[in-house]
Amino acid sequence: MATPHISAAPGQIAPAVVMPGDPRRAERIAKDYFSNVELVSDVRNIQAWTGTFDGKPITAMASGMGVPSLSIYATELYRFYGVQRICRVGTIGGISRQINIGDVAIGAFAHNNSQVANLWVPGITLSLAASTDMLITAVAKARQLVAGSDQQVLTGALFSSDFFYLDRPDIVERLADLGCLGTEMEAAGLYACALREGREALAVCTVSDHLTLPQPPMSSAERETLFATALEVGLAALLA
Ligand code: HPA
């Protein structure tokens, strides 16, 4: 049975899904990291690739950009395909003055300016948090991967914004004062969907640009190696 946005047959999606924002990155992840890769859905060019990693079944599928897009895919994966774990692997704009371009931010929870935390229980703002089991595995794996390198791993709050062009430096400064690691556009929606469906989720992000510190952009070689850390952390958290 397909869903409105996923054409895979039952059983073609693995219980663990790694979810970048960009469909091309989902394909790259599958082709570079998975064995026995098969294209199982491509509605709207959001392709789902299923294969194995370390001998375990896994699917790579993009979220598109923003909470509404991600929430459609995450809900259909959890609710109709029996997916247990989704790990977003993405990029953030750095906000904390402790985090640098190229570092890894593990999203223990997600502040947001979206309505996702307010819509399901009247009068209550829900806490949107990562799965504890996935978080514990991710932190340990990330520390091991960056040991001895300049790349840092920070665990804490992400800010999921409904506007990429928020143009509110006052808000960014306040969030920096609160130690928020950086901004992206999906983690809060993913954590909300996991909460509602009773499943697990995590977001592991690489800092691609910085909103509060003047920092040079990454070279393309740095981009590849530094993004690989977040991906390997995500795969470990999904399959532990
Ligand atoms: N804003 C939102 N999403 C992002 C950013 C940003 O600055 N950088 C990377 N993803």
mmCIF file of C-alpha atoms and ligand atoms in Angstrom:
data_model
loop_
_atom_site.group_PDB
_atom_site.id
_atom_site.type_symbol
_atom_site.label_atom_id
_atom_site.label_comp_id
_atom_site.label_asym_id
_atom_site.label_seq_id
_atom_site.Cartn_x
_atom_site.Cartn_y
_atom_site.Cartn_z
ATOM 1 C CA MET A 1 0.000 0.000 0.000
ATOM 2 C CA ALA A 2 1.472 3.304 -1.092
ATOM 3 C CA THR A 3 0.741 6.604 0.664
ATOM 4 C CA PRO A 4 0.008 9.932 -1.035
ATOM 5 C CA HIS A 5 3.714 10.826 -0.974
ATOM 6 C CA ILE A 6 5.590 7.492 -0.896
ATOM 7 C CA SER A 7 5.200 4.829 -3.588
ATOM 8 C CA ALA A 8 7.202 2.021 -1.911
ATOM 9 C CA ALA A 9 5.513 -1.339 -1.398
ATOM 10 C CA PRO A 10 5.088 -2.617 2.166
ATOM 11 C CA GLY A 11 8.423 -3.957 3.421
ATOM 12 C CA GLN A 12 10.507 -1.894 1.007
ATOM 13 C CA ILE A 13 11.259 0.775 3.617
ATOM 14 C CA ALA A 14 13.653 -0.252 6.414
ATOM 15 C CA PRO A 15 12.803 0.341 10.110
ATOM 16 C CA ALA A 16 15.667 2.894 10.209
ATOM 17 C CA VAL A 17 15.630 5.934 7.903
ATOM 18 C CA VAL A 18 18.444 8.444 7.451
ATOM 19 C CA MET A 19 16.913 11.710 6.281
ATOM 20 C CA PRO A 20 18.890 14.570 4.763
ATOM 21 C CA GLY A 21 17.007 17.600 3.442
ATOM 22 C CA ASP A 22 18.287 17.279 -0.112
ATOM 23 C CA PRO A 23 17.145 14.398 -2.362
ATOM 24 C CA ARG A 24 20.529 14.338 -4.129
ATOM 25 C CA ARG A 25 22.236 13.814 -0.796
ATOM 26 C CA ALA A 26 19.936 10.893 -0.009
ATOM 27 C CA GLU A 27 21.045 9.270 -3.263
ATOM 28 C CA ARG A 28 24.723 9.965 -2.524
ATOM 29 C CA ILE A 29 24.422 8.511 0.981
ATOM 30 C CA ALA A 30 22.779 5.358 -0.365
ATOM 31 C CA LYS A 31 25.229 4.872 -3.225
ATOM 32 C CA ASP A 32 28.380 5.686 -1.222
ATOM 33 C CA TYR A 33 27.536 3.947 2.057
ATOM 34 C CA PHE A 34 24.904 1.236 1.513
ATOM 35 C CA SER A 35 25.159 -2.211 -0.088
ATOM 36 C CA ASN A 36 22.426 -3.800 -2.242
ATOM 37 C CA VAL A 37 20.789 -0.425 -2.906
ATOM 38 C CA GLU A 38 17.344 -0.296 -4.460
ATOM 39 C CA LEU A 39 15.206 2.722 -5.404
ATOM 40 C CA VAL A 40 11.850 2.110 -3.707
ATOM 41 C CA SER A 41 9.980 5.418 -4.094
ATOM 42 C CA ASP A 42 10.324 8.582 -6.141
ATOM 43 C CA VAL A 43 7.115 10.572 -5.748
ATOM 44 C CA ARG A 44 7.904 14.269 -6.450
ATOM 45 C CA ASN A 45 11.562 13.323 -6.959
ATOM 46 C CA ILE A 46 11.876 12.564 -3.250
ATOM 47 C CA GLN A 47 13.583 9.250 -3.778
ATOM 48 C CA ALA A 48 13.780 6.559 -1.112
ATOM 49 C CA TRP A 49 16.781 4.223 -1.367
ATOM 50 C CA THR A 50 16.837 1.024 0.660
ATOM 51 C CA GLY A 51 19.910 -1.129 1.209
ATOM 52 C CA THR A 52 22.059 -2.390 4.057
ATOM 53 C CA PHE A 53 24.730 -0.786 6.196
ATOM 54 C CA ASP A 54 26.867 -3.019 8.411
ATOM 55 C CA GLY A 55 24.544 -5.817 7.310
ATOM 56 C CA LYS A 56 21.430 -4.064 8.681
ATOM 57 C CA PRO A 57 18.540 -2.768 6.566
ATOM 58 C CA ILE A 58 18.383 1.004 6.165
ATOM 59 C CA THR A 59 16.631 3.556 3.964
ATOM 60 C CA ALA A 60 17.854 7.000 2.865
ATOM 61 C CA MET A 61 15.086 9.442 2.012
ATOM 62 C CA ALA A 62 15.024 13.239 1.886
ATOM 63 C CA SER A 63 12.698 15.452 3.917
ATOM 64 C CA GLY A 64 12.647 18.449 1.606
ATOM 65 C CA MET A 65 12.891 21.806 3.380
ATOM 66 C CA GLY A 66 10.942 22.920 6.430
ATOM 67 C CA VAL A 67 8.638 21.367 8.998
ATOM 68 C CA PRO A 68 5.581 20.941 6.713
ATOM 69 C CA SER A 69 7.541 18.956 4.120
ATOM 70 C CA LEU A 70 9.408 16.853 6.679
ATOM 71 C CA SER A 71 6.252 16.162 8.702
ATOM 72 C CA ILE A 72 4.478 14.622 5.705
ATOM 73 C CA TYR A 73 7.287 12.136 5.053
ATOM 74 C CA ALA A 74 8.021 11.393 8.719
ATOM 75 C CA THR A 75 4.355 10.759 9.532
ATOM 76 C CA GLU A 76 3.826 8.465 6.544
ATOM 77 C CA LEU A 77 7.045 6.557 7.313
ATOM 78 C CA TYR A 78 6.201 6.051 10.988
ATOM 79 C CA ARG A 79 2.468 5.477 10.573
ATOM 80 C CA PHE A 80 2.175 3.471 7.353
ATOM 81 C CA TYR A 81 5.607 1.879 6.858
ATOM 82 C CA GLY A 82 6.329 0.873 10.465
ATOM 83 C CA VAL A 83 9.511 2.957 10.634
ATOM 84 C CA GLN A 84 10.967 2.966 14.160
ATOM 85 C CA ARG A 85 13.784 5.487 13.885
ATOM 86 C CA ILE A 86 14.452 8.514 11.702
ATOM 87 C CA CYS A 87 17.712 10.456 11.889
ATOM 88 C CA ARG A 88 17.874 13.840 10.207
ATOM 89 C CA VAL A 89 21.378 14.580 8.920
ATOM 90 C CA GLY A 90 21.542 18.182 7.838
ATOM 91 C CA THR A 91 23.218 21.530 8.135
ATOM 92 C CA ILE A 92 22.685 24.415 10.532
ATOM 93 C CA GLY A 93 23.640 28.041 10.675
ATOM 94 C CA GLY A 94 25.763 28.379 13.826
ATOM 95 C CA ILE A 95 24.288 30.544 16.614
ATOM 96 C CA SER A 96 26.294 29.649 19.755
ATOM 97 C CA ARG A 97 29.606 31.490 20.027
ATOM 98 C CA GLN A 98 31.134 28.164 21.168
ATOM 99 C CA ILE A 99 30.435 26.374 17.882
ATOM 100 C CA ASN A 100 32.445 26.740 14.672
ATOM 101 C CA ILE A 101 31.823 26.050 11.018
ATOM 102 C CA GLY A 102 32.467 22.346 10.425
ATOM 103 C CA ASP A 103 31.507 21.281 13.959
ATOM 104 C CA VAL A 104 28.784 18.737 14.672
ATOM 105 C CA ALA A 105 25.640 19.749 16.566
ATOM 106 C CA ILE A 106 23.562 16.956 18.060
ATOM 107 C CA GLY A 107 20.024 18.183 18.677
ATOM 108 C CA ALA A 108 18.948 17.031 22.123
ATOM 109 C CA PHE A 109 15.876 19.265 21.739
ATOM 110 C CA ALA A 110 14.509 21.910 19.413
ATOM 111 C CA HIS A 111 13.279 25.432 20.130
ATOM 112 C CA ASN A 112 11.038 26.651 17.353
ATOM 113 C CA ASN A 113 8.778 29.414 16.061
ATOM 114 C CA SER A 114 6.436 26.868 14.512
ATOM 115 C CA GLN A 115 3.049 25.704 15.804
ATOM 116 C CA VAL A 116 4.021 22.028 15.994
ATOM 117 C CA ALA A 117 4.414 21.993 19.770
ATOM 118 C CA ASN A 118 1.015 23.623 20.349
ATOM 119 C CA LEU A 119 -1.415 21.842 18.068
ATOM 120 C CA TRP A 120 -1.980 18.449 19.658
ATOM 121 C CA VAL A 121 -2.769 19.015 23.338
ATOM 122 C CA PRO A 122 -4.944 22.096 23.904
ATOM 123 C CA GLY A 123 -3.267 24.688 26.123
ATOM 124 C CA ILE A 124 0.047 22.811 26.262
ATOM 125 C CA THR A 125 3.374 23.559 24.613
ATOM 126 C CA LEU A 126 4.906 20.118 24.150
ATOM 127 C CA SER A 127 8.624 19.531 24.727
ATOM 128 C CA LEU A 128 10.217 18.423 21.469
ATOM 129 C CA ALA A 129 13.205 16.218 22.214
ATOM 130 C CA ALA A 130 15.380 13.569 20.625
ATOM 131 C CA SER A 131 15.138 9.885 21.481
ATOM 132 C CA THR A 132 17.305 9.260 24.539
ATOM 133 C CA ASP A 133 18.706 5.971 23.221
ATOM 134 C CA MET A 134 19.658 7.498 19.869
ATOM 135 C CA LEU A 135 21.111 10.549 21.597
ATOM 136 C CA ILE A 136 23.323 8.483 23.899
ATOM 137 C CA THR A 137 24.699 6.439 20.999
ATOM 138 C CA ALA A 138 25.220 9.555 18.879
ATOM 139 C CA VAL A 139 27.168 11.457 21.526
ATOM 140 C CA ALA A 140 29.491 8.517 22.182
ATOM 141 C CA LYS A 141 30.077 7.831 18.481
ATOM 142 C CA ALA A 142 30.661 11.506 17.689
ATOM 143 C CA ARG A 143 33.200 11.944 20.477
ATOM 144 C CA GLN A 144 35.054 8.887 19.229
ATOM 145 C CA LEU A 145 35.077 10.141 15.615
ATOM 146 C CA VAL A 146 36.364 13.644 16.391
ATOM 147 C CA ALA A 147 38.932 12.631 19.027
ATOM 148 C CA GLY A 148 42.261 14.233 18.166
ATOM 149 C CA SER A 149 40.816 16.486 15.451
ATOM 150 C CA ASP A 150 39.790 20.165 15.452
ATOM 151 C CA GLN A 151 36.187 19.233 14.831
ATOM 152 C CA GLN A 152 34.024 19.658 17.952
ATOM 153 C CA VAL A 153 30.801 17.922 18.931
ATOM 154 C CA LEU A 154 28.237 19.927 20.884
ATOM 155 C CA THR A 155 24.948 18.539 22.181
ATOM 156 C CA GLY A 156 22.016 20.793 23.013
ATOM 157 C CA ALA A 157 19.315 22.973 21.538
ATOM 158 C CA LEU A 158 18.686 23.588 17.880
ATOM 159 C CA PHE A 159 16.364 26.360 16.700
ATOM 160 C CA SER A 160 13.940 25.156 14.030
ATOM 161 C CA SER A 161 12.725 28.211 12.161
ATOM 162 C CA ASP A 162 9.841 28.479 9.730
ATOM 163 C CA PHE A 163 11.733 31.244 7.915
ATOM 164 C CA PHE A 164 15.153 30.730 6.373
ATOM 165 C CA TYR A 165 15.247 34.515 5.799
ATOM 166 C CA LEU A 166 14.119 35.383 9.326
ATOM 167 C CA ASP A 167 16.139 38.628 9.291
ATOM 168 C CA ARG A 168 15.901 39.003 13.082
ATOM 169 C CA PRO A 169 19.423 39.461 14.515
ATOM 170 C CA ASP A 170 17.819 40.365 17.873
ATOM 171 C CA ILE A 171 16.291 36.878 18.129
ATOM 172 C CA VAL A 172 19.540 35.218 17.073
ATOM 173 C CA GLU A 173 21.480 37.137 19.763
ATOM 174 C CA ARG A 174 18.997 36.105 22.468
ATOM 175 C CA LEU A 175 19.228 32.468 21.393
ATOM 176 C CA ALA A 176 23.030 32.721 21.395
ATOM 177 C CA ASP A 177 22.865 34.012 24.994
ATOM 178 C CA LEU A 178 20.854 30.863 25.833
ATOM 179 C CA GLY A 179 23.475 28.586 24.275
ATOM 180 C CA CYS A 180 21.374 27.523 21.297
ATOM 181 C CA LEU A 181 23.729 25.715 18.924
ATOM 182 C CA GLY A 182 22.294 26.799 15.600
ATOM 183 C CA THR A 183 19.327 27.183 13.308
ATOM 184 C CA GLU A 184 17.788 24.848 10.775
ATOM 185 C CA MET A 185 14.232 24.191 9.672
ATOM 186 C CA GLU A 186 13.162 20.611 10.410
ATOM 187 C CA ALA A 187 14.240 19.098 13.759
ATOM 188 C CA ALA A 188 11.237 20.333 15.778
ATOM 189 C CA GLY A 189 8.854 18.845 13.226
ATOM 190 C CA LEU A 190 10.674 15.534 13.284
ATOM 191 C CA TYR A 191 10.650 15.354 17.095
ATOM 192 C CA ALA A 192 6.943 16.272 17.134
ATOM 193 C CA CYS A 193 6.072 13.524 14.632
ATOM 194 C CA ALA A 194 8.102 10.952 16.580
ATOM 195 C CA LEU A 195 6.360 12.008 19.793
ATOM 196 C CA ARG A 196 2.910 11.712 18.243
ATOM 197 C CA GLU A 197 3.606 8.371 16.554
ATOM 198 C CA GLY A 198 5.415 6.901 19.589
ATOM 199 C CA ARG A 199 8.662 6.369 17.679
ATOM 200 C CA GLU A 200 12.252 7.650 17.811
ATOM 201 C CA ALA A 201 14.088 10.515 16.167
ATOM 202 C CA LEU A 202 17.319 12.483 16.253
ATOM 203 C CA ALA A 203 18.908 15.341 14.290
ATOM 204 C CA VAL A 204 22.679 15.452 13.761
ATOM 205 C CA CYS A 205 23.824 18.553 11.926
ATOM 206 C CA THR A 206 27.022 20.040 10.560
ATOM 207 C CA VAL A 207 27.555 23.791 10.926
ATOM 208 C CA SER A 208 27.661 25.069 7.322
ATOM 209 C CA ASP A 209 27.607 28.812 8.008
ATOM 210 C CA HIS A 210 27.581 31.068 11.054
ATOM 211 C CA LEU A 211 25.133 33.741 12.146
ATOM 212 C CA THR A 212 27.011 35.277 15.103
ATOM 213 C CA LEU A 213 30.715 34.764 14.338
ATOM 214 C CA PRO A 214 32.618 35.918 11.237
ATOM 215 C CA GLN A 215 33.993 32.629 9.939
ATOM 216 C CA PRO A 216 35.339 31.629 6.539
ATOM 217 C CA PRO A 217 33.217 29.185 4.543
ATOM 218 C CA MET A 218 34.358 25.566 4.341
ATOM 219 C CA SER A 219 36.337 24.408 1.325
ATOM 220 C CA SER A 220 34.631 21.724 -0.725
ATOM 221 C CA ALA A 221 37.142 19.107 0.531
ATOM 222 C CA GLU A 222 36.396 20.107 4.141
ATOM 223 C CA ARG A 223 32.678 19.922 3.407
ATOM 224 C CA GLU A 224 32.904 16.278 2.346
ATOM 225 C CA THR A 225 34.975 15.070 5.313
ATOM 226 C CA LEU A 226 33.209 17.176 7.919
ATOM 227 C CA PHE A 227 29.718 16.193 6.709
ATOM 228 C CA ALA A 228 30.813 12.544 6.840
ATOM 229 C CA THR A 229 31.147 12.753 10.631
ATOM 230 C CA ALA A 230 27.490 13.714 11.105
ATOM 231 C CA LEU A 231 26.389 11.003 8.714
ATOM 232 C CA GLU A 232 28.403 8.303 10.464
ATOM 233 C CA VAL A 233 27.065 9.476 13.813
ATOM 234 C CA GLY A 234 23.534 9.324 12.452
ATOM 235 C CA LEU A 235 23.969 5.829 11.029
ATOM 236 C CA ALA A 236 25.378 4.604 14.349
ATOM 237 C CA ALA A 237 22.444 6.109 16.270
ATOM 238 C CA LEU A 238 19.932 4.551 13.868
ATOM 239 C CA LEU A 239 21.372 1.052 13.939
ATOM 240 C CA ALA A 240 22.559 0.641 17.559
HETATM 241 N N1 HPA B 1 19.024 28.960 8.561
HETATM 242 C C1 HPA B 1 18.207 27.911 8.383
HETATM 243 N N2 HPA B 1 18.623 26.732 7.980
HETATM 244 C C2 HPA B 1 19.947 26.579 7.762
HETATM 245 C C3 HPA B 1 20.839 27.628 7.927
HETATM 246 C C4 HPA B 1 20.362 28.875 8.352
HETATM 247 O O1 HPA B 1 21.086 29.836 8.513
HETATM 248 N N3 HPA B 1 22.078 27.168 7.616
HETATM 249 C C5 HPA B 1 21.932 25.873 7.273
HETATM 250 N N4 HPA B 1 20.646 25.512 7.350
#
